């Protein structure tokens, strides 16, 4: 199964391509965006308004891709156990969704994290959301396992904050900026147990992303390291 390959904690080192901008609607949080013309003199890349002279992926950094060491999908209105082929984030009928991700990074001593993103690949052929959906991220504060985590048995999280806006069209990979969380891993805090992505069920359709079970590559952590 592709999921087993996706969960292997093996890093891939590849060249660092420039990140492209996003298009769509702006979010209520001034730091989060999904379109051109909403960031004043700056620009919108990977869901964040950035200064015109700031590069989200420095040209002198190497790009590291990490599959999750463990992955769980917790849905308020769960239709079954296990990780589904795809998850419709923001779909009202499915209720709120919490995506738990744990990674096993090894960037080496003295590594500088320039930027980091959780990357979700859209499910081919899935209909677009009816409107932009704002996603939040939080730090997972206690140990968890995918075989025991449920909606009613979730690990504690830090206070969530807005991190990305899912635009309606076109269906392109979604990059969620998690740079502060990944930088904190270098401190080896005992209450760091991964990243949670939270999606409120507020759209009739939602945005479907592959979990890598039978198609697609599933979630990845994209880190730019110096």
Short mmCIF file of C-alpha atoms in Angstrom, two decimals:
data_model
loop_
_atom_site.label_atom_id
_atom_site.label_comp_id
_atom_site.label_asym_id
_atom_site.label_seq_id
_atom_site.Cartn_x
_atom_site.Cartn_y
_atom_site.Cartn_z
CA UNK A 1 0.00 0.00 0.00
CA UNK A 2 1.21 3.52 -0.75
CA UNK A 3 0.37 4.62 2.78
CA UNK A 4 3.09 2.39 4.21
CA UNK A 5 5.64 3.95 1.90
CA UNK A 6 4.39 7.43 2.75
CA UNK A 7 4.79 6.82 6.48
CA UNK A 8 8.42 5.73 6.25
CA UNK A 9 10.49 8.46 7.99
CA UNK A 10 12.96 8.93 5.15
CA UNK A 11 13.97 12.40 4.00
CA UNK A 12 14.36 13.28 0.34
CA UNK A 13 16.89 15.96 -0.58
CA UNK A 14 16.12 17.79 -3.80
CA UNK A 15 16.85 21.14 -5.40
CA UNK A 16 14.96 24.09 -3.95
CA UNK A 17 12.51 25.51 -6.53
CA UNK A 18 10.95 28.93 -5.90
CA UNK A 19 7.50 28.91 -4.33
CA UNK A 20 4.72 30.37 -6.45
CA UNK A 21 2.02 32.76 -5.29
CA UNK A 22 -1.56 31.90 -4.40
CA UNK A 23 -4.82 33.17 -5.85
CA UNK A 24 -8.28 33.49 -4.34
CA UNK A 25 -9.88 35.31 -1.43
CA UNK A 26 -8.28 36.98 1.55
CA UNK A 27 -8.74 35.70 5.10
CA UNK A 28 -9.80 37.64 8.16
CA UNK A 29 -6.34 37.19 9.71
CA UNK A 30 -4.07 39.89 8.19
CA UNK A 31 -1.12 37.48 8.08
CA UNK A 32 -3.01 34.84 6.10
CA UNK A 33 -3.94 35.32 2.46
CA UNK A 34 -5.02 33.53 -0.68
CA UNK A 35 -4.76 36.02 -3.50
CA UNK A 36 -2.92 38.78 -5.26
CA UNK A 37 -3.66 42.38 -4.28
CA UNK A 38 -4.52 41.68 -0.64
CA UNK A 39 -1.08 42.21 0.92
CA UNK A 40 -0.48 45.88 0.20
CA UNK A 41 3.12 46.43 -0.88
CA UNK A 42 3.96 42.80 -0.16
CA UNK A 43 2.88 39.60 -1.86
CA UNK A 44 1.02 36.37 -1.02
CA UNK A 45 3.03 33.13 -1.10
CA UNK A 46 2.17 29.84 0.61
CA UNK A 47 -0.78 31.42 2.37
CA UNK A 48 1.10 34.31 4.02
CA UNK A 49 1.52 38.00 3.26
CA UNK A 50 5.25 38.61 2.92
CA UNK A 51 7.42 41.69 2.36
CA UNK A 52 8.44 42.25 -1.24
CA UNK A 53 12.09 41.59 -0.36
CA UNK A 54 11.46 38.38 1.65
CA UNK A 55 12.00 34.99 0.02
CA UNK A 56 9.96 32.11 1.52
CA UNK A 57 12.53 29.63 0.14
CA UNK A 58 16.05 31.10 0.05
CA UNK A 59 18.09 30.19 -3.00
CA UNK A 60 20.99 28.98 -0.84
CA UNK A 61 18.84 26.50 1.14
CA UNK A 62 18.40 22.83 0.45
CA UNK A 63 14.89 21.40 0.22
CA UNK A 64 14.05 18.42 2.44
CA UNK A 65 10.82 16.44 1.99
CA UNK A 66 9.67 14.36 4.97
CA UNK A 67 6.72 11.94 4.92
CA UNK A 68 4.93 11.61 8.27
CA UNK A 69 6.10 8.96 10.70
CA UNK A 70 2.46 8.76 11.83
CA UNK A 71 -0.77 10.21 10.51
CA UNK A 72 -4.33 10.33 11.86
CA UNK A 73 -7.52 11.88 10.51
CA UNK A 74 -10.03 12.77 13.24
CA UNK A 75 -13.47 13.80 12.03
CA UNK A 76 -16.33 15.13 14.13
CA UNK A 77 -18.77 13.01 12.10
CA UNK A 78 -16.50 10.01 11.51
CA UNK A 79 -17.76 7.62 8.84
CA UNK A 80 -15.27 4.84 9.57
CA UNK A 81 -11.99 3.85 11.15
CA UNK A 82 -8.51 4.28 9.73
CA UNK A 83 -7.05 6.79 7.29
CA UNK A 84 -9.30 7.46 4.25
CA UNK A 85 -8.06 7.80 0.69
CA UNK A 86 -8.94 11.48 0.74
CA UNK A 87 -10.17 14.06 3.23
CA UNK A 88 -12.56 16.89 2.33
CA UNK A 89 -11.30 19.68 4.57
CA UNK A 90 -14.02 22.17 5.46
CA UNK A 91 -16.95 20.04 4.27
CA UNK A 92 -19.96 20.93 6.41
CA UNK A 93 -21.57 17.48 6.24
CA UNK A 94 -18.43 15.88 7.70
CA UNK A 95 -18.09 18.39 10.52
CA UNK A 96 -14.79 19.68 11.83
CA UNK A 97 -11.62 17.74 10.93
CA UNK A 98 -8.29 17.51 12.77
CA UNK A 99 -5.31 16.12 10.88
CA UNK A 100 -2.53 14.87 13.19
CA UNK A 101 1.00 14.63 11.75
CA UNK A 102 4.17 13.46 13.44
CA UNK A 103 7.55 13.66 11.71
CA UNK A 104 11.00 12.30 12.52
CA UNK A 105 13.36 15.02 11.27
CA UNK A 106 17.13 14.89 11.48
CA UNK A 107 18.51 18.09 10.02
CA UNK A 108 21.91 17.78 11.65
CA UNK A 109 23.64 19.86 14.31
CA UNK A 110 23.64 23.57 13.64
CA UNK A 111 21.05 23.41 10.87
CA UNK A 112 19.12 26.62 10.29
CA UNK A 113 15.46 26.24 9.34
CA UNK A 114 14.75 28.94 6.77
CA UNK A 115 11.11 27.93 6.24
CA UNK A 116 8.84 24.90 6.52
CA UNK A 117 5.50 23.94 4.99
CA UNK A 118 3.04 21.07 5.26
CA UNK A 119 2.13 20.21 1.66
CA UNK A 120 -1.23 18.65 0.78
CA UNK A 121 -1.95 17.33 -2.71
CA UNK A 122 -5.49 17.80 -4.08
CA UNK A 123 -7.49 14.71 -4.99
CA UNK A 124 -7.70 14.43 -8.81
CA UNK A 125 -11.17 15.19 -10.18
CA UNK A 126 -12.63 16.35 -6.87
CA UNK A 127 -15.04 19.31 -7.10
CA UNK A 128 -13.74 22.65 -5.75
CA UNK A 129 -14.96 24.19 -2.52
CA UNK A 130 -17.81 26.67 -2.91
CA UNK A 131 -15.85 29.33 -1.02
CA UNK A 132 -12.43 29.87 0.52
CA UNK A 133 -11.79 27.78 3.65
CA UNK A 134 -9.43 28.98 6.39
CA UNK A 135 -7.26 26.32 8.05
CA UNK A 136 -5.56 26.54 11.44
CA UNK A 137 -2.43 24.88 12.82
CA UNK A 138 -1.46 23.95 16.37
CA UNK A 139 1.34 22.17 18.17
CA UNK A 140 0.48 18.71 19.53
CA UNK A 141 1.32 18.75 23.24
CA UNK A 142 1.17 15.10 24.27
CA UNK A 143 1.97 11.63 22.84
CA UNK A 144 -0.54 10.04 20.44
CA UNK A 145 -0.83 7.11 18.06
CA UNK A 146 -2.94 6.80 14.95
CA UNK A 147 -4.34 3.42 16.04
CA UNK A 148 -5.82 4.86 19.24
CA UNK A 149 -6.57 8.52 18.44
CA UNK A 150 -10.25 9.33 17.80
CA UNK A 151 -12.41 12.44 17.76
CA UNK A 152 -13.32 11.79 21.39
CA UNK A 153 -9.76 10.87 22.34
CA UNK A 154 -7.61 13.63 20.92
CA UNK A 155 -4.21 14.73 22.22
CA UNK A 156 -4.01 18.19 23.76
CA UNK A 157 -3.13 21.01 21.37
CA UNK A 158 -1.68 24.47 21.71
CA UNK A 159 -3.87 27.45 20.89
CA UNK A 160 -4.61 27.14 17.14
CA UNK A 161 -3.86 30.02 14.80
CA UNK A 162 -4.91 30.74 11.23
CA UNK A 163 -2.29 29.43 8.81
CA UNK A 164 -3.70 29.07 5.29
CA UNK A 165 -6.69 29.70 3.09
CA UNK A 166 -7.85 27.01 0.68
CA UNK A 167 -8.78 28.74 -2.56
CA UNK A 168 -11.53 27.48 -4.85
CA UNK A 169 -9.60 27.20 -8.13
CA UNK A 170 -7.37 25.95 -9.53
CA UNK A 171 -6.72 22.72 -7.64
CA UNK A 172 -3.01 23.00 -6.82
CA UNK A 173 -0.89 21.64 -3.95
CA UNK A 174 -1.60 23.53 -0.73
CA UNK A 175 1.36 24.76 1.31
CA UNK A 176 0.66 25.53 4.97
CA UNK A 177 3.37 27.60 6.63
CA UNK A 178 4.56 25.85 9.82
CA UNK A 179 7.98 27.50 10.08
CA UNK A 180 7.71 28.58 13.77
CA UNK A 181 6.62 25.09 14.84
CA UNK A 182 9.47 23.34 13.02
CA UNK A 183 12.03 25.83 14.34
CA UNK A 184 10.84 24.99 17.87
CA UNK A 185 11.77 21.33 17.32
CA UNK A 186 15.42 22.31 17.59
CA UNK A 187 14.77 23.18 21.24
CA UNK A 188 13.70 19.57 21.87
CA UNK A 189 10.71 20.60 23.97
CA UNK A 190 9.19 17.62 25.76
CA UNK A 191 5.69 18.68 24.77
CA UNK A 192 6.39 18.71 21.01
CA UNK A 193 4.56 15.77 19.46
CA UNK A 194 3.85 16.94 15.93
CA UNK A 195 1.60 19.28 14.01
CA UNK A 196 -2.20 19.44 13.95
CA UNK A 197 -4.14 20.98 11.06
CA UNK A 198 -7.70 22.02 11.93
CA UNK A 199 -10.45 22.57 9.38
CA UNK A 200 -13.92 23.83 10.43
CA UNK A 201 -16.87 22.25 8.63
CA UNK A 202 -18.16 25.43 7.01
CA UNK A 203 -18.49 24.70 3.28
CA UNK A 204 -21.00 22.57 1.38
CA UNK A 205 -18.25 20.82 -0.59
CA UNK A 206 -14.92 21.38 1.13
CA UNK A 207 -11.50 20.85 -0.44
CA UNK A 208 -10.43 17.23 -0.96
CA UNK A 209 -6.79 16.24 -0.40
CA UNK A 210 -5.07 12.89 -0.84
CA UNK A 211 -3.87 10.95 2.22
CA UNK A 212 -1.69 8.68 0.07
CA UNK A 213 -3.54 5.43 0.75
CA UNK A 214 -4.24 4.35 -2.84
CA UNK A 215 -3.37 7.43 -4.89
CA UNK A 216 -1.28 10.54 -4.57
CA UNK A 217 1.65 10.99 -2.21
CA UNK A 218 -0.16 12.06 0.96
CA UNK A 219 0.92 14.89 3.28
CA UNK A 220 4.58 15.92 3.26
CA UNK A 221 6.70 18.28 5.33
CA UNK A 222 8.73 20.55 3.03
CA UNK A 223 11.64 22.15 4.88
CA UNK A 224 14.23 24.59 3.55
CA UNK A 225 17.45 24.09 5.51
CA UNK A 226 20.70 26.06 5.52
#
